[in-house]
XYZ file of C-alpha atoms in Angstrom:
557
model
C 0.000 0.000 0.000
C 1.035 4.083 -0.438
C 2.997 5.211 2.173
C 0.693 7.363 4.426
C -2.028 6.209 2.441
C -5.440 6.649 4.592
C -7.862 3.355 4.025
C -11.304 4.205 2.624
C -13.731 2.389 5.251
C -16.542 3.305 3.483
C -19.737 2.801 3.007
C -20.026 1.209 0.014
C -22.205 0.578 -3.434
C -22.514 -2.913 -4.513
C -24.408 -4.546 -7.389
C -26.545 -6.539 -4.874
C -29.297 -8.572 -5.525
C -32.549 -9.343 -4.346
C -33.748 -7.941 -0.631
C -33.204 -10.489 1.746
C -34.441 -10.856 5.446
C -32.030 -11.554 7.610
C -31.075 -12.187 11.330
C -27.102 -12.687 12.441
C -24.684 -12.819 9.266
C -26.143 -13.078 6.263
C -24.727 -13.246 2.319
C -25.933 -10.426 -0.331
C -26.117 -12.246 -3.713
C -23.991 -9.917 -6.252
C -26.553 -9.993 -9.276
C -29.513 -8.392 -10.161
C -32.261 -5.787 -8.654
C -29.794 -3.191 -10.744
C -30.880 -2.615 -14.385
C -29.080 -1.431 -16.596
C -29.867 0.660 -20.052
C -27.509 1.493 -22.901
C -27.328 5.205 -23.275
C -27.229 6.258 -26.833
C -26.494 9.470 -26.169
C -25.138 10.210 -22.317
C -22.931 13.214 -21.284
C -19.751 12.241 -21.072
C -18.154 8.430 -21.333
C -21.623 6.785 -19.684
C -21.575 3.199 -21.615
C -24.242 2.024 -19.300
C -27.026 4.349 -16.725
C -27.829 1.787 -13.692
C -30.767 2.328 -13.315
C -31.836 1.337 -9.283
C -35.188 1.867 -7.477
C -35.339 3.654 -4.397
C -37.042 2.767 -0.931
C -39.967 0.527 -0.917
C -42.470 1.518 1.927
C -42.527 -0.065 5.527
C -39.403 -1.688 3.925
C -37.234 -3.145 6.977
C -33.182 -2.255 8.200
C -32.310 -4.957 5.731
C -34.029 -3.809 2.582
C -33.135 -0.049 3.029
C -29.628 -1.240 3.244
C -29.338 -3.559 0.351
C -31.346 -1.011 -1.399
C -28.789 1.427 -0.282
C -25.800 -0.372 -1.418
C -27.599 -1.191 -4.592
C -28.091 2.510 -5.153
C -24.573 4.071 -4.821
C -23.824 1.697 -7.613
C -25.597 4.896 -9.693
C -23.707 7.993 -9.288
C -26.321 10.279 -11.275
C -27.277 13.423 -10.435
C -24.823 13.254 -7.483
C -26.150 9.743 -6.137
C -29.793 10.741 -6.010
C -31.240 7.965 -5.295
C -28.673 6.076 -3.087
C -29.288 9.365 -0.891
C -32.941 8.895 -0.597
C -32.478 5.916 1.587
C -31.013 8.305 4.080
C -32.424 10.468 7.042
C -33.298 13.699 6.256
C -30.341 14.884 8.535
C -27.553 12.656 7.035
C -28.763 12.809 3.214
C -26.887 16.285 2.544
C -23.601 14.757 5.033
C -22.879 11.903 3.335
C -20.001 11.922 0.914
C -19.937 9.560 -1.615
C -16.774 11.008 -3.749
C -14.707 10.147 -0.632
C -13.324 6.968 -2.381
C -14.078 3.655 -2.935
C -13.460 -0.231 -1.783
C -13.373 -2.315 -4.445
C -14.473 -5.757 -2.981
C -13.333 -8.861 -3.882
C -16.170 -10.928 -2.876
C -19.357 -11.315 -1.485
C -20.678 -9.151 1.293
C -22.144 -10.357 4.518
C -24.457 -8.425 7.207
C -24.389 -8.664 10.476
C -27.636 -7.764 12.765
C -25.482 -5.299 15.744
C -28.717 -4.203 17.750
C -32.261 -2.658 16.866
C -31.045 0.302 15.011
C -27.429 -0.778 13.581
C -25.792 -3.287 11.249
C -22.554 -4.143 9.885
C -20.792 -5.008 6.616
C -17.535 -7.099 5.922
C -15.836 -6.191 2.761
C -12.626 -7.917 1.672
C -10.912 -4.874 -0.436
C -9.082 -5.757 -3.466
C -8.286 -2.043 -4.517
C -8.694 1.247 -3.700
C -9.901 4.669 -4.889
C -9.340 7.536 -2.645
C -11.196 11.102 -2.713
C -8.721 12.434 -5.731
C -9.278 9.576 -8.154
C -6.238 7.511 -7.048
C -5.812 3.478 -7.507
C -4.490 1.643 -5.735
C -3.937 -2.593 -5.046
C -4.342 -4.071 -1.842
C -2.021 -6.566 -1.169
C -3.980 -7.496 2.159
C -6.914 -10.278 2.214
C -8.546 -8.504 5.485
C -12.153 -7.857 5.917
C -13.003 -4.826 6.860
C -15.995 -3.997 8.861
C -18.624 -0.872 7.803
C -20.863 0.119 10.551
C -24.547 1.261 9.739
C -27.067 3.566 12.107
C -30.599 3.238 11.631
C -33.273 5.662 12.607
C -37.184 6.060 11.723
C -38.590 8.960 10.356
C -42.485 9.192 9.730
C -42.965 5.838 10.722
C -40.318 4.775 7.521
C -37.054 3.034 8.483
C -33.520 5.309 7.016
C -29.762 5.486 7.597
C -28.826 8.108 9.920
C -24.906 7.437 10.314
C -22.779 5.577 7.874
C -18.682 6.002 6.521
C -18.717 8.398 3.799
C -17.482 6.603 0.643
C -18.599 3.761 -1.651
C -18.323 0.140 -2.162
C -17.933 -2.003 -5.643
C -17.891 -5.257 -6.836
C -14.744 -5.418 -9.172
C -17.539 -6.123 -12.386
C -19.725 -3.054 -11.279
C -16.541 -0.628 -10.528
C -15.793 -1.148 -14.228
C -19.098 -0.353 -15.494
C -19.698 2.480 -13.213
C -15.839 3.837 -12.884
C -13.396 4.899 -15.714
C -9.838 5.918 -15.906
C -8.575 9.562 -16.834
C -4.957 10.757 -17.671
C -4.433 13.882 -16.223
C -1.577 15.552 -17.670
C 1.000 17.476 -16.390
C 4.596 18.823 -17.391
C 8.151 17.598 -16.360
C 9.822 20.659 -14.359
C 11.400 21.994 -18.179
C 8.191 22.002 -19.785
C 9.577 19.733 -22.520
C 6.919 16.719 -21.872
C 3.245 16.316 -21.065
C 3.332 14.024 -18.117
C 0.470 11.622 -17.274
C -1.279 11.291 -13.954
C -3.844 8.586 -14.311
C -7.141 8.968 -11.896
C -10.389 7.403 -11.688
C -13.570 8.865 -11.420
C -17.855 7.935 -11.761
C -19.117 7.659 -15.766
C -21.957 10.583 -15.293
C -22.797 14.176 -16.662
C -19.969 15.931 -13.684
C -16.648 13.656 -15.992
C -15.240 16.565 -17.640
C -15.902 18.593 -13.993
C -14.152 16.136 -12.541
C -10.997 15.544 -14.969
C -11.089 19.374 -14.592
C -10.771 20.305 -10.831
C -8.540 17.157 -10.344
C -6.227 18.679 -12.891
C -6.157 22.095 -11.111
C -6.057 20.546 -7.729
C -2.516 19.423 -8.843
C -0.675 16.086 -9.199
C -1.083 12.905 -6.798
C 1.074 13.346 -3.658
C 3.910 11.577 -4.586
C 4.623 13.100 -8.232
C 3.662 16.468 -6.447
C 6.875 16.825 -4.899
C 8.546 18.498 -7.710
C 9.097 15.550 -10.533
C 6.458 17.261 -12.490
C 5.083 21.043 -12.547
C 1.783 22.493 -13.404
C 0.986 25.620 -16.318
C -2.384 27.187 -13.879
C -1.508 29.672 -11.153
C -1.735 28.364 -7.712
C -5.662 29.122 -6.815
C -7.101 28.362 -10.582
C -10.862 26.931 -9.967
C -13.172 25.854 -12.265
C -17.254 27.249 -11.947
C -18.323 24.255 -14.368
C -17.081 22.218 -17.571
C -19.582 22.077 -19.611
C -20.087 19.675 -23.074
C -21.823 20.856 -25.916
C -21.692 19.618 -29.535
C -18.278 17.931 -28.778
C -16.678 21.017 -27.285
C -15.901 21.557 -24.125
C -16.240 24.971 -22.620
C -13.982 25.280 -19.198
C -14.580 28.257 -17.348
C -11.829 29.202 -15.220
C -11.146 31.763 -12.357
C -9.526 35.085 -13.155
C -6.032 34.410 -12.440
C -5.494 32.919 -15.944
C -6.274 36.353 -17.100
C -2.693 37.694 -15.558
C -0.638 34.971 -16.893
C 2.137 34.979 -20.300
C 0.369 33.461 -23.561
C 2.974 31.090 -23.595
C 1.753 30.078 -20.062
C -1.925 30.013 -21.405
C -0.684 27.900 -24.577
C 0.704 25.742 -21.490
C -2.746 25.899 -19.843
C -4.355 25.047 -23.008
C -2.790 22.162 -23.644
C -2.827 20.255 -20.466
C -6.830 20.682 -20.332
C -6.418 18.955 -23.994
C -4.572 16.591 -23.362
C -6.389 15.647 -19.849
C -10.158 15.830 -21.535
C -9.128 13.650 -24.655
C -10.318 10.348 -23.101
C -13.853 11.819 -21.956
C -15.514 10.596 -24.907
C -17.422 13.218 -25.688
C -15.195 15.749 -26.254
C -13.820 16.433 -29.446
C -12.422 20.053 -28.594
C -11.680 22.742 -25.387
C -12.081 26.325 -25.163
C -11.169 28.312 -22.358
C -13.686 31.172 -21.095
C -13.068 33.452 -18.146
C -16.624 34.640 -16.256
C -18.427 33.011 -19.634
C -15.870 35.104 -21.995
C -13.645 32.954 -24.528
C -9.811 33.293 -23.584
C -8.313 33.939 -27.187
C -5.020 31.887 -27.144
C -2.531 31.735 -29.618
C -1.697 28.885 -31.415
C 1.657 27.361 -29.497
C 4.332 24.157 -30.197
C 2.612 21.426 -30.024
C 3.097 19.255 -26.585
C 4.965 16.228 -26.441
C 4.413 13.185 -24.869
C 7.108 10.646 -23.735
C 9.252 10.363 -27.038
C 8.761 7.078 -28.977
C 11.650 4.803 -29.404
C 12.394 2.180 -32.809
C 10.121 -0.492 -32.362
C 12.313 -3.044 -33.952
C 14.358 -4.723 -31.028
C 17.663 -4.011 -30.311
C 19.967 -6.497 -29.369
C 23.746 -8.267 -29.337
C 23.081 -11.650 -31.426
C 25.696 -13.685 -32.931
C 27.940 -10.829 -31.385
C 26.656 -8.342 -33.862
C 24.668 -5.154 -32.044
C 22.201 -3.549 -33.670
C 18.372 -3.383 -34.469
C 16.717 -6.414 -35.660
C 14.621 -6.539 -38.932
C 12.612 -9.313 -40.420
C 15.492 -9.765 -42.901
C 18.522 -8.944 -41.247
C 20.388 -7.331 -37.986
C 20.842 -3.647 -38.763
C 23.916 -2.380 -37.289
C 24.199 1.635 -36.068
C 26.439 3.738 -37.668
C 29.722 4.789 -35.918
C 28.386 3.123 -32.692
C 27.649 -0.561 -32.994
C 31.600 -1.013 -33.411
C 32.170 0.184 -30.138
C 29.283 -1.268 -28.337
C 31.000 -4.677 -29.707
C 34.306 -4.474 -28.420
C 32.983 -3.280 -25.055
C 32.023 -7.081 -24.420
C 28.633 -5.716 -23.173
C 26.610 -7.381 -20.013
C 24.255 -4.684 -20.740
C 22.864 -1.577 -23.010
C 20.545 1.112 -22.282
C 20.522 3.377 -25.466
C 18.954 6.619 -26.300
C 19.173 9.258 -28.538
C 22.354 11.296 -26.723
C 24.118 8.512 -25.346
C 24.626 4.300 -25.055
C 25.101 3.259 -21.525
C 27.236 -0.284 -21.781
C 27.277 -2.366 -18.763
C 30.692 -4.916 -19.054
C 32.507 -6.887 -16.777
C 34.949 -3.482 -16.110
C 32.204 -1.015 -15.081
C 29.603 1.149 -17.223
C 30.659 2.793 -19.794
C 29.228 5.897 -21.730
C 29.371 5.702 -25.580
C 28.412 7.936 -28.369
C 28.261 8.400 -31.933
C 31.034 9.670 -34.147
C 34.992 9.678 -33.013
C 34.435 9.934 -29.354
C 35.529 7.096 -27.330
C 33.834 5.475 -24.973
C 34.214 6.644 -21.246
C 34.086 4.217 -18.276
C 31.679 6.602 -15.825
C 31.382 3.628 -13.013
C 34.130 0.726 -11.987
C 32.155 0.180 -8.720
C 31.522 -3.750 -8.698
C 28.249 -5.502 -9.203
C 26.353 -2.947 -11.201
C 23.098 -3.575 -12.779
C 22.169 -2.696 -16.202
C 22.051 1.699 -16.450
C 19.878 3.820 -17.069
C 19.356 7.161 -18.707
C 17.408 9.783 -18.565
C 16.703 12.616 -21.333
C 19.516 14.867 -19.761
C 21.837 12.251 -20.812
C 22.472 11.604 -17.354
C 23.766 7.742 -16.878
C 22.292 6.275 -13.930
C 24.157 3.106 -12.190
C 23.604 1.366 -8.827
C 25.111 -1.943 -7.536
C 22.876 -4.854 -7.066
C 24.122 -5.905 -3.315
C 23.845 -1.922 -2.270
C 20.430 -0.906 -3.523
C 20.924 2.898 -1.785
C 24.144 3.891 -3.612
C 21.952 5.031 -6.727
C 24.939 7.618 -8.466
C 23.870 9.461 -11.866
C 26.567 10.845 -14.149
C 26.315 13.899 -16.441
C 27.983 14.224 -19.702
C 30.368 17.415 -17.873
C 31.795 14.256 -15.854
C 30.485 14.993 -13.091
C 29.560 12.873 -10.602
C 25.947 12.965 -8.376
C 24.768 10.608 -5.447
C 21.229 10.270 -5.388
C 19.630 10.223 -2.118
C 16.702 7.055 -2.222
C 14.304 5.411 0.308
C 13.552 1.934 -0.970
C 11.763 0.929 2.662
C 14.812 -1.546 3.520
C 15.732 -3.271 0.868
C 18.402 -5.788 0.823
C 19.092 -5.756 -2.835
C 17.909 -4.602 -6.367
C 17.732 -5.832 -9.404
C 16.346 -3.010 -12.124
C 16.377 0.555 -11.980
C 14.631 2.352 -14.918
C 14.214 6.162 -15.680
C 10.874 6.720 -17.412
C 11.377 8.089 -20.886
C 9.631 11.880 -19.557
C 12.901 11.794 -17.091
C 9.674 12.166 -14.322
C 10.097 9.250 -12.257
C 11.977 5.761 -11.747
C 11.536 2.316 -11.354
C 13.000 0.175 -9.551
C 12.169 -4.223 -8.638
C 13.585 -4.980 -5.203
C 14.158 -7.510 -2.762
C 12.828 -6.944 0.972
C 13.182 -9.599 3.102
C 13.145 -11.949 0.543
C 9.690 -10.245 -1.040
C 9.901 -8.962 -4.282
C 8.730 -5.065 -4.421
C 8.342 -3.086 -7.506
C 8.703 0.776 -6.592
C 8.086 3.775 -8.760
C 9.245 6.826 -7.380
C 9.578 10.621 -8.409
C 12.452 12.330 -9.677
C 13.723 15.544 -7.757
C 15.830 17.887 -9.404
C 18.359 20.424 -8.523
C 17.926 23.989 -10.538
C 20.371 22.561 -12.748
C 18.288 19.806 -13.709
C 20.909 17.173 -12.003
C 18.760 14.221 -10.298
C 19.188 14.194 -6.376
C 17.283 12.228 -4.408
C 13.984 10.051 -5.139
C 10.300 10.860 -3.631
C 8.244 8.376 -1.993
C 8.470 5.211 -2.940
C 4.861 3.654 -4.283
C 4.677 -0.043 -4.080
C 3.470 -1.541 -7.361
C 1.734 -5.247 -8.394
C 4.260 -7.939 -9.375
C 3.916 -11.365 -9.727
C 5.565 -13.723 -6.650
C 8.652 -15.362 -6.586
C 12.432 -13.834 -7.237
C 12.269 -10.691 -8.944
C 14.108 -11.065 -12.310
C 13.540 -7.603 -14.490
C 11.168 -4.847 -15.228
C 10.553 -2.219 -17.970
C 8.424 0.793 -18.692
C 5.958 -0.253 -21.224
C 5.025 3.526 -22.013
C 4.577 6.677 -20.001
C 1.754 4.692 -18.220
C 2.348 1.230 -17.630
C 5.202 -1.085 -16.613
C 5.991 -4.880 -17.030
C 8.190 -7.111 -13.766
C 9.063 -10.712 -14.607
C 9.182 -12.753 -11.793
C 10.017 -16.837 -11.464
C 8.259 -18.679 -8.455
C 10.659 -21.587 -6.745
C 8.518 -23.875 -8.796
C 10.516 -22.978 -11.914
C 7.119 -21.112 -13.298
C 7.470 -17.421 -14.631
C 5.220 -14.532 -14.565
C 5.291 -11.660 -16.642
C 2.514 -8.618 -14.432
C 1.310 -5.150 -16.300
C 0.670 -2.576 -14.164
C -0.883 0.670 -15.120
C 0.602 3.355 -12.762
C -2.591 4.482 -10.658
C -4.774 1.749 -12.249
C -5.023 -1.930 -12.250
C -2.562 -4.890 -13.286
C -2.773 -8.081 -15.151
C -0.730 -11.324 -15.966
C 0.733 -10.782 -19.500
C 0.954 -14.813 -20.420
C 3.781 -17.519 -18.637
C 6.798 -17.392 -20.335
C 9.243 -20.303 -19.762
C 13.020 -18.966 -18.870
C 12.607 -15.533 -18.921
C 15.795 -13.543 -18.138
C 14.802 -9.616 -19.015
C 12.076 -7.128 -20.412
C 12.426 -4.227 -22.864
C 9.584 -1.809 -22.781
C 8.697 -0.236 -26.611
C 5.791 2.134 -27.562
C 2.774 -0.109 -26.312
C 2.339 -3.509 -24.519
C 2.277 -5.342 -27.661
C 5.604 -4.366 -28.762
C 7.104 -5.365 -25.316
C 10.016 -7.714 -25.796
C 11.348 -10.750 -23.425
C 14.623 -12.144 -23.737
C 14.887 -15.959 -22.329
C 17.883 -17.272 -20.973
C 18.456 -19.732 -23.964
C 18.912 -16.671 -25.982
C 15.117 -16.834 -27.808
C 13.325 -13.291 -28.399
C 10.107 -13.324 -27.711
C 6.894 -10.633 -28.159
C 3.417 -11.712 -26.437
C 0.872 -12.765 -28.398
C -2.326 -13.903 -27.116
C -2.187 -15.404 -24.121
C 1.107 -16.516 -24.788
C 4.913 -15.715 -25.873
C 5.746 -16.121 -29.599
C 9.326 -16.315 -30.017
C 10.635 -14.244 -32.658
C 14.547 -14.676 -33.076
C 17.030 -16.557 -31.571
C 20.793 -16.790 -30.652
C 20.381 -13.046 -28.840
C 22.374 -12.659 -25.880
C 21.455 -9.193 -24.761
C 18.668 -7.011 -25.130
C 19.005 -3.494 -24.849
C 16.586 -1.183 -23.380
C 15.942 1.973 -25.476
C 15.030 4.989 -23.272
């Protein structure tokens, strides 16, 4: 879990079935009593509009609360109906956009005394207040406590944990993912910041005033920067005709047009997966914000999707036809004997048996940057900057500039013993690194801090990711959102876990003797490299091998 992280223990909206009478514990069925109607033409993303009934009359404790959960399954209209099985008191208190439990399987009620009940939830994920996801790696019920009181004769909920509760199925129907985007401290990339938030007419709202709330704690502690003025609010979002027209608060108005071109394009780049938005003006009190056209934003660069690899002792990209070697640099990566390559567009970071070495195009030489012993593959950043670290000494992360100089970057990786990946995301935002704790695996992504100079110096808090079980192996950014680990349990078997950074994961397949990932634009151009030298790309459920007699794959950044 997120360091710090406060657990949801809310009351929660289930897809629950048919009211049942109970006495002691009982079990809620998880289908039906929710209906559910396409919506041809919702605000928004809305796929589906639940479509739940509200309290029956003389209807017992144990009806208005299934109803209840039923209800908050429909966030509409700001969970109208799941509000009219409240008290008159608590209706307007109750907070259902304080986050979410995502159970993991059925929900039982207990009978506490005349006027209150219980409900255990087992969480499998969690969505706080500000959109955030996030796993649970505990199997712990938790208990929600329920008030009852009567008014007009008419039973209703007078106390409950603000909050909802979903079934995995129903969060997925009722919840959808946004990218919010923000910029890397030189505004040279857009940066994404994925939340989660209800499918209803108040989406764009949302994306909106999560965007000018700022980023999620942990990037918010300088790795990435925001173009709106501290104070920016929004009065409403609202969709018409595929345009979306945000009004904003007045301290736009005193900002550069380079810093409204800024503005501009975050809100574009955050509203482009609310489905019904096509386009984004700015107004100010109702009046349009004439902006001048800017450079277009950037996104995390893309790299060659070929693979690039040392086979047969040649280095260089592989083709369907042949291994294509690069110019005035493949030589040198050759003779270097290389363990390892991380290659980007300034520089080649070569691991060897000697230390890591920088390389570059053209006459220069290569330059050995670290001799310390037991280094894992580098990394670099888009700085040029070549990070190194030794496996058995997982705090003594140094990165190396191209001036030669040398800087020791400060990390908390929550006591771990060893490490055996360190990645810098392609936006030069964040890293991330698979550990060993206490003979655990633990996949952390952390933010980047800067000096002025733009020189790396110490890592943010560490967020604990999803990763299969077993001894940690490798792991890759995918792209500027998601990231692969490869793990192999003591039973020989391999797993190969996606995780979308603020979202969910998923087993990619079960490779047989994987030895190391390479991320490339997507997840279907991810590559795995097996320890009897086969290449291999996923395809279906499974791993199609692609080339063979490769002994290294490099990881292009």
């Amino acid at each position: 879990m997120r360091a710090g992280r406060l657990r949801v223990t809310a009351v929660l909206a289930v897809a629950a079935a048919a009211v049942l009478a109970i006495s002691g514990c009982t079990g809620i069925p998880d289908a039906g009593g929710v209906h559910a109607q396409p919506a041809s033409s919702a605000p928004d993303d809305i796929d589906v509009i639940l479509l739940p009934p509200g309290p029956v009359p003389d209807a017992n404790q144990t009806q208005i609360l299934n109803g209840f959960l039923q209800a908050a399954a429909s966030p509409q209209n700001d969970y109208a109906v799941a509000r009219s099985f409240l008290s008159t008191g608590f209706e307007k208190q109750w907070d259902p956009n304080a986050g979410v439990l995502i159970d993991a399987g059925q929900l039982s009620f207990t009978t506490q005394s005349d006027t209150a009940m219980s409900v255990s939830v087992t969480p499998q994920a969690e969505v706080d207040g500000m959109g955030d996801y996030v796993e649970n790696s505990s199997t712990a019920a938790v208990t929600i406590p329920f008030q009852f009181t009567q008014e007009n004769g008419q039973w209703r909920i007078n106390l409950a944990n603000p909050g909802i509760i979903l079934e995995q199925t129903r969060f997925n129907q009722v919840f959808s993912s946004h990218s919010l985007y923000f910029y890397d401290p030189t505004y040279t990339y857009l940066v994404p910041d994925v939340r989660w938030f209800p499918k209803d007419e108040t989406t764009g709202t949302r994306v909106v005033k999560a965007l000018l709330a700022g980023p999620t704690p942990w990037l918010g502690q300088g790795a990435i920067v925001t173009a709106f003025p501290d104070g920016t609010e929004t009065s409403s979002v609202v969709v018409s005709s595929g345009k979306a027209n945000v009004d904003l608060s007045n301290q736009v108005l005193t900002q550069t047009p380079e810093a409204q071109q800024r503005m501009q394009a975050q809100l574009d780049a955050s509203l482009g997966s609310v489905a019904s938005v096509a386009a984004v003006a700015i107004t100010v009190n109702q009046a349009l914000l004439t902006i001048p056209a800017g450079v277009a934003p950037v996104f995390a660069p893309r790299v060659d999707s070929k693979a690039l690899v040392l086979q047969s002792g040649a280095f260089g990209y592989l083709s369907s036809s042949a291994l294509v070697p690069i110019p005035t640099v493949s030589d040198k990566v050759q003779a270097l004997a290389p363990l390892s390559v991380t290659s980007s567009s300034k520089v080649l970071a070569v691991g060897t048996t000697t230390g890591v070495f920088a390389v570059q195009s053209g006459d220069n030489q290569p330059v050995l940057v670290d001799s310390r012993p037991g280094l894992l593959a580098p990394t670099l950043d888009p700085s040029g900057y070549v990070w190194t670290v030794p496996a058995g000494t997982p705090e003594a992360v140094q990165a190396y500039g191209s001036d030669g100089s040398v800087h020791p970057v400060a990390v908390d990786w929550d006591g771990a013993s060893s490490i055996v990946s360190l990645d810098v995301s392609r936006d030069g935002t964040r890293a991330l690194a698979f550990t060993l704790t206490d003979g655990v695996p633990r996949l952390i992504v952390a933010a980047i801090i800067r000096n002025s100079s733009g020189a790396p110096e110490r890592l943010g808090d560490p967020v604990t990711l999803a990763s299969g079980s077993g001894t940690p192996l490798d792991a890759t950014w995918v792209d500027s959102s998601n990231v692969a680990s490869l793990t192999v349990t003591s039973g020989g078997d391999d797993r190969v876990v996606l995780q979308e950074i603020g979202g969910m994961s998923s087993p990619l397949g079960i490779p047989t003797n994987g030895a190391s990932l390479a991320g490339s634009n997507d997840v279907t151009g991810l590559w795995l490299l097996t320890s009897t030298g086969e290449l291999q790309q996923q395809r279906g459920s499974g791993w199609q091998t692609t080339a063979k007699s490769v002994s290294l794959l490099a990881t292009q950044t």
